[in-house]
């Protein structure tokens, strides 16, 4: 689904960096043939993942893409990226 090449061990979906300065920025290599959404939650044991406002169905660029979240209201927050076909 991530539009990687299954015959190439170097072709994989991976996060390149996560920064936490005036919010959280998650950077990764994207595909121009996919869209991406950023989700967050504060507790991995309970509750549901919530979409980060304004960070849903973002078209890939074929290069590095960065999705951002405003500064968290709590001290601990978890993130995940969803990949979809357009």
Short mmCIF file of C-alpha atoms in Angstrom, two decimals:
data_model
loop_
_atom_site.label_atom_id
_atom_site.label_comp_id
_atom_site.label_asym_id
_atom_site.label_seq_id
_atom_site.Cartn_x
_atom_site.Cartn_y
_atom_site.Cartn_z
CA UNK A 1 0.00 0.00 0.00
CA UNK A 2 2.93 2.37 0.65
CA UNK A 3 3.96 2.13 -3.05
CA UNK A 4 7.29 0.50 -2.27
CA UNK A 5 9.10 -2.06 -4.43
CA UNK A 6 8.82 -5.52 -2.81
CA UNK A 7 11.87 -6.80 -4.73
CA UNK A 8 14.13 -4.02 -3.41
CA UNK A 9 15.18 -4.36 0.24
CA UNK A 10 15.99 -0.62 0.35
CA UNK A 11 12.47 0.35 -0.76
CA UNK A 12 10.49 0.76 2.45
CA UNK A 13 8.26 3.28 4.17
CA UNK A 14 10.13 4.89 7.04
CA UNK A 15 10.09 8.06 9.07
CA UNK A 16 13.14 10.22 8.42
CA UNK A 17 12.80 12.59 11.35
CA UNK A 18 10.53 13.79 14.14
CA UNK A 19 11.07 17.25 15.56
CA UNK A 20 9.34 18.93 18.46
CA UNK A 21 9.69 22.68 18.11
CA UNK A 22 6.52 24.78 18.17
CA UNK A 23 4.61 21.58 17.50
CA UNK A 24 5.55 18.17 16.16
CA UNK A 25 6.81 17.65 12.60
CA UNK A 26 7.03 14.13 11.16
CA UNK A 27 9.05 13.80 7.92
CA UNK A 28 9.15 10.77 5.61
CA UNK A 29 9.71 9.84 1.97
CA UNK A 30 6.38 9.97 0.14
CA UNK A 31 5.02 8.65 -3.14
CA UNK A 32 3.34 10.93 -5.68
CA UNK A 33 0.81 8.08 -6.08
CA UNK A 34 -0.39 8.12 -2.46
CA UNK A 35 -2.01 10.41 0.13
CA UNK A 36 -1.02 10.60 3.79
CA UNK A 37 -2.75 11.43 7.08
CA UNK A 38 -1.32 12.11 10.52
CA UNK A 39 -3.03 10.66 13.61
CA UNK A 40 -2.27 11.13 17.30
CA UNK A 41 -3.27 9.85 20.70
CA UNK A 42 -2.10 10.30 24.27
CA UNK A 43 -2.55 6.73 25.56
CA UNK A 44 -1.50 3.63 23.61
CA UNK A 45 -3.46 1.33 25.93
CA UNK A 46 -6.89 2.97 25.61
CA UNK A 47 -8.82 5.25 23.34
CA UNK A 48 -8.81 5.79 19.60
CA UNK A 49 -6.42 7.47 17.20
CA UNK A 50 -7.53 11.02 16.31
CA UNK A 51 -6.82 12.74 13.03
CA UNK A 52 -4.62 15.81 13.39
CA UNK A 53 -6.71 18.70 12.01
CA UNK A 54 -5.59 19.81 8.56
CA UNK A 55 -3.31 16.77 8.13
CA UNK A 56 -5.58 14.35 6.30
CA UNK A 57 -5.35 13.09 2.70
CA UNK A 58 -2.22 15.15 1.99
CA UNK A 59 -0.91 14.28 -1.52
CA UNK A 60 2.56 12.79 -1.65
CA UNK A 61 5.28 14.66 -3.53
CA UNK A 62 7.57 11.83 -4.54
CA UNK A 63 10.12 13.29 -2.11
CA UNK A 64 10.29 14.22 1.55
CA UNK A 65 6.91 15.18 3.00
CA UNK A 66 6.39 16.69 6.46
CA UNK A 67 3.11 16.51 8.37
CA UNK A 68 2.73 18.71 11.43
CA UNK A 69 0.76 18.84 14.65
CA UNK A 70 0.31 21.83 16.96
CA UNK A 71 2.09 21.73 20.32
CA UNK A 72 0.50 18.98 22.45
CA UNK A 73 -1.60 19.89 25.46
CA UNK A 74 -0.11 16.95 27.35
CA UNK A 75 3.46 15.93 28.03
CA UNK A 76 3.26 12.63 26.13
CA UNK A 77 1.73 12.10 22.70
CA UNK A 78 2.02 9.32 20.10
CA UNK A 79 1.74 9.65 16.32
CA UNK A 80 1.12 7.42 13.32
CA UNK A 81 0.93 8.01 9.59
CA UNK A 82 -1.76 6.42 7.43
CA UNK A 83 -1.11 5.79 3.73
CA UNK A 84 -4.00 5.71 1.26
CA UNK A 85 -4.47 5.36 -2.48
CA UNK A 86 -6.04 8.50 -3.96
#
